[in-house]
Short mmCIF file of N, CA and C in Angstrom, two decimals:
data_model
loop_
_atom_site.label_atom_id
_atom_site.label_comp_id
_atom_site.label_asym_id
_atom_site.label_seq_id
_atom_site.Cartn_x
_atom_site.Cartn_y
_atom_site.Cartn_z
N MET B 7 0.98 -6.06 -7.32
CA MET B 7 -0.38 -5.89 -7.75
C MET B 7 -0.49 -6.16 -9.25
N ALA B 8 0.43 -5.61 -10.03
CA ALA B 8 0.39 -5.83 -11.48
C ALA B 8 0.55 -7.31 -11.80
N GLN B 9 1.46 -7.97 -11.10
CA GLN B 9 1.67 -9.40 -11.33
C GLN B 9 0.42 -10.19 -10.95
N MET B 10 -0.24 -9.82 -9.87
CA MET B 10 -1.45 -10.50 -9.45
C MET B 10 -2.54 -10.36 -10.52
N CYS B 11 -2.71 -9.16 -11.04
CA CYS B 11 -3.72 -8.93 -12.09
C CYS B 11 -3.38 -9.70 -13.36
N LYS B 12 -2.11 -9.73 -13.71
CA LYS B 12 -1.68 -10.46 -14.90
C LYS B 12 -1.97 -11.95 -14.75
N LEU B 13 -1.63 -12.50 -13.59
CA LEU B 13 -1.89 -13.92 -13.35
C LEU B 13 -3.38 -14.23 -13.40
N ALA B 14 -4.19 -13.39 -12.79
CA ALA B 14 -5.63 -13.61 -12.80
C ALA B 14 -6.19 -13.54 -14.21
N ALA B 15 -5.73 -12.56 -14.99
CA ALA B 15 -6.20 -12.41 -16.37
C ALA B 15 -5.84 -13.61 -17.22
N GLU B 16 -4.72 -14.25 -16.88
CA GLU B 16 -4.28 -15.44 -17.61
C GLU B 16 -4.90 -16.72 -17.06
N GLY B 17 -5.76 -16.59 -16.04
CA GLY B 17 -6.43 -17.75 -15.48
C GLY B 17 -5.65 -18.48 -14.41
N HIS B 18 -4.56 -17.91 -13.93
CA HIS B 18 -3.74 -18.53 -12.88
C HIS B 18 -4.22 -18.03 -11.51
N PHE B 19 -5.41 -18.47 -11.16
CA PHE B 19 -6.08 -17.92 -9.98
C PHE B 19 -5.40 -18.31 -8.68
N ALA B 20 -4.88 -19.50 -8.57
CA ALA B 20 -4.22 -19.91 -7.33
C ALA B 20 -2.99 -19.05 -7.05
N GLU B 21 -2.20 -18.79 -8.09
CA GLU B 21 -1.01 -17.96 -7.92
C GLU B 21 -1.40 -16.51 -7.59
N ALA B 22 -2.44 -16.02 -8.25
CA ALA B 22 -2.92 -14.66 -7.98
C ALA B 22 -3.44 -14.56 -6.55
N ARG B 23 -4.09 -15.60 -6.07
CA ARG B 23 -4.63 -15.62 -4.71
C ARG B 23 -3.51 -15.54 -3.68
N VAL B 24 -2.39 -16.19 -3.94
CA VAL B 24 -1.25 -16.13 -3.01
C VAL B 24 -0.76 -14.69 -2.87
N ILE B 25 -0.63 -13.99 -3.99
CA ILE B 25 -0.20 -12.59 -3.94
C ILE B 25 -1.24 -11.75 -3.23
N ASN B 26 -2.51 -11.98 -3.53
CA ASN B 26 -3.58 -11.22 -2.88
C ASN B 26 -3.54 -11.41 -1.36
N GLN B 27 -3.34 -12.63 -0.91
CA GLN B 27 -3.28 -12.89 0.53
C GLN B 27 -2.07 -12.21 1.18
N ARG B 28 -0.97 -12.11 0.46
CA ARG B 28 0.23 -11.44 0.98
C ARG B 28 -0.01 -9.93 1.08
N LEU B 29 -0.76 -9.37 0.13
CA LEU B 29 -0.99 -7.92 0.10
C LEU B 29 -2.20 -7.46 0.91
N MET B 30 -3.10 -8.37 1.26
CA MET B 30 -4.33 -7.97 1.94
C MET B 30 -4.10 -7.20 3.24
N PRO B 31 -3.16 -7.61 4.11
CA PRO B 31 -2.93 -6.80 5.31
C PRO B 31 -2.49 -5.37 4.97
N LEU B 32 -1.69 -5.20 3.94
CA LEU B 32 -1.29 -3.86 3.51
C LEU B 32 -2.51 -3.07 3.03
N HIS B 33 -3.34 -3.69 2.22
CA HIS B 33 -4.54 -3.01 1.72
C HIS B 33 -5.38 -2.51 2.89
N ASN B 34 -5.55 -3.35 3.90
CA ASN B 34 -6.35 -2.96 5.06
C ASN B 34 -5.71 -1.82 5.84
N LYS B 35 -4.40 -1.85 6.01
CA LYS B 35 -3.71 -0.82 6.78
C LYS B 35 -3.64 0.51 6.03
N LEU B 36 -3.82 0.51 4.73
CA LEU B 36 -3.82 1.77 3.98
C LEU B 36 -5.04 2.63 4.30
N PHE B 37 -5.97 2.10 5.09
CA PHE B 37 -7.14 2.86 5.52
C PHE B 37 -7.05 3.26 6.98
N VAL B 38 -5.83 3.22 7.55
CA VAL B 38 -5.61 3.61 8.94
C VAL B 38 -5.93 5.08 9.15
N GLU B 39 -5.82 5.87 8.09
CA GLU B 39 -6.17 7.29 8.10
C GLU B 39 -6.94 7.57 6.81
N PRO B 40 -7.58 8.73 6.71
CA PRO B 40 -8.37 9.01 5.51
C PRO B 40 -7.55 8.88 4.22
N ASN B 41 -8.17 8.26 3.23
CA ASN B 41 -7.55 8.10 1.91
C ASN B 41 -7.48 9.48 1.26
N PRO B 42 -6.44 9.85 0.59
CA PRO B 42 -5.27 9.11 0.12
C PRO B 42 -4.01 9.32 0.97
N ILE B 43 -4.17 9.81 2.20
CA ILE B 43 -3.00 10.16 3.00
C ILE B 43 -2.02 8.99 3.15
N PRO B 44 -2.44 7.81 3.62
CA PRO B 44 -1.48 6.71 3.77
C PRO B 44 -0.94 6.20 2.43
N VAL B 45 -1.77 6.22 1.41
CA VAL B 45 -1.33 5.75 0.09
C VAL B 45 -0.23 6.65 -0.46
N LYS B 46 -0.43 7.95 -0.35
CA LYS B 46 0.58 8.89 -0.85
C LYS B 46 1.88 8.73 -0.08
N TRP B 47 1.80 8.56 1.24
CA TRP B 47 3.00 8.38 2.04
C TRP B 47 3.71 7.08 1.65
N ALA B 48 2.95 6.00 1.45
CA ALA B 48 3.54 4.71 1.06
C ALA B 48 4.22 4.83 -0.30
N CYS B 49 3.61 5.52 -1.23
CA CYS B 49 4.23 5.70 -2.55
C CYS B 49 5.55 6.45 -2.44
N LYS B 50 5.60 7.46 -1.58
CA LYS B 50 6.86 8.17 -1.37
C LYS B 50 7.89 7.25 -0.72
N GLU B 51 7.48 6.49 0.26
CA GLU B 51 8.38 5.56 0.96
C GLU B 51 8.97 4.54 -0.01
N LEU B 52 8.18 4.12 -0.99
CA LEU B 52 8.63 3.14 -1.99
C LEU B 52 9.39 3.78 -3.15
N GLY B 53 9.50 5.11 -3.14
CA GLY B 53 10.22 5.80 -4.20
C GLY B 53 9.42 5.97 -5.48
N LEU B 54 8.11 5.83 -5.39
CA LEU B 54 7.26 5.95 -6.57
C LEU B 54 6.87 7.39 -6.88
N VAL B 55 6.90 8.24 -5.86
CA VAL B 55 6.65 9.67 -6.03
C VAL B 55 7.71 10.43 -5.25
N ALA B 56 7.93 11.67 -5.64
CA ALA B 56 9.00 12.46 -5.02
C ALA B 56 8.61 13.07 -3.68
N THR B 57 7.32 13.27 -3.46
CA THR B 57 6.88 13.94 -2.24
C THR B 57 5.56 13.36 -1.76
N ASP B 58 5.33 13.50 -0.46
CA ASP B 58 4.04 13.08 0.08
C ASP B 58 3.18 14.30 0.44
N THR B 59 3.49 15.43 -0.19
CA THR B 59 2.73 16.65 0.03
C THR B 59 1.29 16.46 -0.44
N LEU B 60 0.36 16.93 0.37
CA LEU B 60 -1.07 16.78 0.08
C LEU B 60 -1.71 18.15 -0.09
N ARG B 61 -2.77 18.20 -0.85
CA ARG B 61 -3.51 19.45 -1.00
C ARG B 61 -4.38 19.65 0.25
N LEU B 62 -4.69 20.89 0.52
CA LEU B 62 -5.60 21.19 1.63
C LEU B 62 -6.99 20.68 1.29
N PRO B 63 -7.75 20.23 2.22
CA PRO B 63 -7.60 20.31 3.66
C PRO B 63 -6.92 19.08 4.28
N MET B 64 -6.33 18.22 3.47
CA MET B 64 -5.68 17.03 4.02
C MET B 64 -4.43 17.42 4.79
N THR B 65 -4.13 16.61 5.77
CA THR B 65 -2.96 16.85 6.62
C THR B 65 -1.99 15.69 6.48
N PRO B 66 -0.73 15.88 6.84
CA PRO B 66 0.24 14.79 6.73
C PRO B 66 -0.15 13.59 7.60
N ILE B 67 0.35 12.45 7.24
CA ILE B 67 0.11 11.22 8.00
C ILE B 67 0.69 11.38 9.40
N THR B 68 0.01 10.81 10.38
CA THR B 68 0.48 10.88 11.76
C THR B 68 1.65 9.92 11.96
N ASP B 69 2.37 10.10 13.05
CA ASP B 69 3.47 9.19 13.36
C ASP B 69 2.98 7.75 13.51
N SER B 70 1.85 7.58 14.19
CA SER B 70 1.33 6.22 14.37
C SER B 70 0.85 5.63 13.05
N GLY B 71 0.25 6.44 12.20
CA GLY B 71 -0.15 5.97 10.88
C GLY B 71 1.04 5.57 10.04
N ARG B 72 2.09 6.36 10.11
CA ARG B 72 3.33 6.07 9.38
C ARG B 72 3.92 4.73 9.82
N GLU B 73 3.97 4.50 11.12
CA GLU B 73 4.53 3.24 11.62
C GLU B 73 3.65 2.04 11.24
N THR B 74 2.34 2.23 11.26
CA THR B 74 1.41 1.16 10.87
C THR B 74 1.61 0.79 9.41
N VAL B 75 1.69 1.78 8.55
CA VAL B 75 1.85 1.52 7.11
C VAL B 75 3.24 0.96 6.83
N ARG B 76 4.26 1.49 7.48
CA ARG B 76 5.62 0.98 7.27
C ARG B 76 5.69 -0.51 7.66
N ALA B 77 5.10 -0.87 8.78
CA ALA B 77 5.09 -2.28 9.21
C ALA B 77 4.37 -3.15 8.18
N ALA B 78 3.27 -2.65 7.63
CA ALA B 78 2.52 -3.42 6.63
C ALA B 78 3.32 -3.56 5.34
N LEU B 79 4.05 -2.52 4.95
CA LEU B 79 4.90 -2.60 3.76
C LEU B 79 6.00 -3.64 3.96
N LYS B 80 6.58 -3.67 5.15
CA LYS B 80 7.61 -4.66 5.46
C LYS B 80 7.03 -6.07 5.44
N HIS B 81 5.86 -6.23 6.06
CA HIS B 81 5.21 -7.54 6.10
C HIS B 81 4.90 -8.05 4.69
N ALA B 82 4.57 -7.14 3.79
CA ALA B 82 4.26 -7.51 2.40
C ALA B 82 5.52 -7.75 1.57
N GLY B 83 6.69 -7.50 2.18
CA GLY B 83 7.95 -7.71 1.46
C GLY B 83 8.30 -6.59 0.50
N LEU B 84 7.71 -5.43 0.71
CA LEU B 84 7.96 -4.30 -0.18
C LEU B 84 9.06 -3.37 0.33
N LEU B 85 9.38 -3.47 1.61
CA LEU B 85 10.49 -2.70 2.20
C LEU B 85 11.51 -3.66 2.78
#
């Protein structure tokens, strides 16, 4: 994402578009459950945060949500 923004800011729109197209399926799958549940889980899976603990009233990501997001992370080349 940072590289995509950097490229776009520098006017390299074609290169930024390639990254955007690679990440778009992941962006869409991050809404498989209410935000920020899938995002927090993905950040933990990527090692960006230590825990995926959520404040109440949010609940942990479901097994099916976890598998959906994990597959999208793999498809994006992040796992």
